[in-house]
Coordinates of C-alpha atoms in Angstrom, one line a residue:
M1 CA -0.3 -0.4 0.2
L2 CA 1.1 3.5 -1.1
I3 CA -0.5 6.7 -1.3
D4 CA 0.6 9.1 -3.9
Y5 CA 2.4 12.5 -4.0
F6 CA -0.4 13.4 -6.1
K7 CA -3.5 12.6 -4.3
I8 CA -2.2 14.5 -0.3
P9 CA -4.1 17.6 0.1
F10 CA -2.2 20.6 -0.6
G11 CA -0.6 21.2 3.3
G12 CA 0.9 17.4 2.5
Q13 CA 2.3 18.2 -0.7
L14 CA 3.6 21.6 0.1
L15 CA 5.1 20.0 3.3
I16 CA 7.1 16.6 1.2
W17 CA 7.9 18.7 -1.5
T18 CA 9.7 21.9 1.0
S19 CA 10.7 19.3 3.2
R20 CA 12.5 17.1 0.4
I21 CA 13.9 20.8 -1.5
S22 CA 15.6 21.1 2.1
L23 CA 17.6 17.5 2.8
Y24 CA 18.4 17.0 -1.0
G25 CA 19.2 21.1 -1.9
S26 CA 22.0 22.3 -2.3
C27 CA 23.1 26.3 -1.1
R28 CA 25.2 27.1 -3.8
T29 CA 22.9 27.2 -7.0
K30 CA 21.1 31.0 -7.3
P31 CA 18.3 30.2 -5.1
N32 CA 19.4 28.1 -3.7
K33 CA 17.2 25.8 -1.4
Y34 CA 16.2 28.2 1.3
D35 CA 14.7 31.0 -1.5
F36 CA 13.4 27.7 -3.1
V37 CA 11.6 26.9 0.6
N38 CA 10.8 30.3 0.9
K39 CA 8.8 31.2 -2.1
A40 CA 7.2 27.9 -1.7
F41 CA 5.7 28.5 2.1
E42 CA 4.8 32.9 0.8
K43 CA 2.5 31.8 -2.5
V44 CA 0.6 30.3 1.0
G45 CA 1.0 33.9 3.3
I46 CA 4.0 32.1 4.4
Y47 CA 6.9 33.7 5.5
N48 CA 10.5 32.3 6.3
G49 CA 8.7 29.0 5.7
S50 CA 12.9 28.3 5.9
S51 CA 13.2 29.8 9.2
L52 CA 10.7 27.3 10.6
L53 CA 11.8 24.4 9.0
K54 CA 14.9 24.0 8.7
P55 CA 14.8 24.0 12.7
F56 CA 12.4 20.7 12.8
L57 CA 13.6 18.8 10.0
S58 CA 17.6 19.8 11.7
L59 CA 15.8 17.3 15.1
L60 CA 15.1 14.3 12.4
K61 CA 17.5 14.0 10.0
N62 CA 20.1 12.3 11.5
K63 CA 17.4 9.8 13.4
E64 CA 16.9 5.9 13.0
N65 CA 12.9 6.2 12.1
F66 CA 13.7 9.3 9.8
K67 CA 14.1 9.4 6.2
I68 CA 12.6 11.3 3.3
Q69 CA 13.0 10.7 -0.5
P70 CA 14.3 12.3 -3.1
M71 CA 12.3 15.0 -5.0
C72 CA 11.7 12.6 -8.3
K73 CA 10.2 9.4 -5.7
R74 CA 6.3 10.0 -5.9
Y75 CA 5.0 7.6 -3.7
L76 CA 5.5 8.7 0.1
I77 CA 6.7 6.5 2.4
D78 CA 5.8 6.3 6.2
P79 CA 8.3 8.5 7.3
E80 CA 6.5 11.0 5.0
I81 CA 3.2 10.2 6.3
D82 CA 4.5 10.1 9.7
L83 CA 6.0 13.6 9.3
I84 CA 2.9 14.4 7.5
Q85 CA 0.8 13.6 11.3
C86 CA 3.2 14.9 13.2
V87 CA 2.5 18.2 11.1
D88 CA -0.9 18.1 11.5
A89 CA -0.8 16.6 15.3
F90 CA 0.1 20.4 16.8
K91 CA -1.4 22.1 14.1
Y92 CA -4.2 21.2 17.5
K93 CA -2.8 20.8 20.2
E94 CA -5.1 19.8 21.9
L95 CA -3.3 16.9 19.9
N96 CA -0.9 13.8 21.9
K97 CA 3.0 14.2 19.9
K98 CA 3.8 10.8 23.1
Y99 CA 4.3 8.7 19.1
F100 CA 6.8 10.9 16.9
I101 CA 8.7 11.7 19.9
N102 CA 8.4 8.1 20.9
L103 CA 8.9 7.1 17.0
W104 CA 12.4 9.9 17.0
S105 CA 13.4 9.1 20.7
L106 CA 13.6 13.1 20.8
E107 CA 13.2 12.6 24.4
Q108 CA 16.5 14.3 24.6
E109 CA 15.7 17.0 22.4
L110 CA 11.7 17.6 23.1
D111 CA 11.1 21.2 23.8
E112 CA 13.1 22.1 20.7
F113 CA 10.9 19.9 19.5
M114 CA 7.7 20.9 21.3
F115 CA 9.0 24.7 19.7
F116 CA 9.9 24.3 16.3
G117 CA 6.4 21.5 15.6
S118 CA 4.3 23.9 17.5
N119 CA 5.6 26.9 15.3
L120 CA 5.6 25.3 12.3
G121 CA 2.1 23.7 13.1
E122 CA 0.7 27.3 14.0
S123 CA 1.6 28.8 10.6
F124 CA 0.0 26.3 8.8
K125 CA -3.3 26.4 10.8
K126 CA -3.1 30.3 10.2
A127 CA -2.1 29.4 6.8
N128 CA -5.5 27.1 7.0
L129 CA -3.4 24.2 5.0
N130 CA -4.8 20.7 4.8
T131 CA -2.8 18.3 6.2
S132 CA -4.6 15.5 7.1
I133 CA -4.0 12.7 4.7
T134 CA -6.5 10.3 6.1
S135 CA -9.3 11.9 3.8
S136 CA -6.4 10.7 1.0
Y137 CA -6.9 7.1 2.3
D138 CA -9.4 6.4 0.1
N139 CA -6.9 6.8 -2.8
I140 CA -4.1 4.8 -1.9
H141 CA -1.9 2.8 -4.2
H142 CA -2.0 -1.4 -4.2
I143 CA 1.1 -1.6 -6.2
K144 CA 0.9 -5.0 -7.3
K145 CA 6.1 -5.8 -6.9
T146 CA 5.7 -7.1 -10.3
E147 CA 4.6 -3.3 -11.7
N148 CA 7.0 -1.3 -13.1
V149 CA 7.0 2.3 -11.0
K150 CA 9.7 3.8 -13.1
T151 CA 9.8 6.7 -15.4
L152 CA 11.8 6.5 -18.6
H153 CA 13.1 9.1 -19.1

């Protein structure tokens, strides 16, 4: 069972795309990866989006259970789904974050995780970005192992 990137809500797409750019993009190009991230967030009314996303991803990027795929991957992996659900949980203060703390072993960085996650979640909430992928489960694709999901260029 795989979730198609193109079938998830726009807020989830924005989060995954900007996370992939942040982790795999280049700082040495003009415009650099942070310019792209800022531009993408500005389009939805979030200014300095890279300053929200970068510290949050910095906490997670070296964790064993956290992985983000390169840009060209269409189907989301479980850690990317967890990332979307985590930001969705931070949009609502009453939701429990303990699952994500345990999943990514963030007990030592708990205060930073809560601070940066709250900032990111609050920004997504103010911009009215839908990050709820529970409604996207109807769009889950069942791919057989023999089916070719690679694009040939």
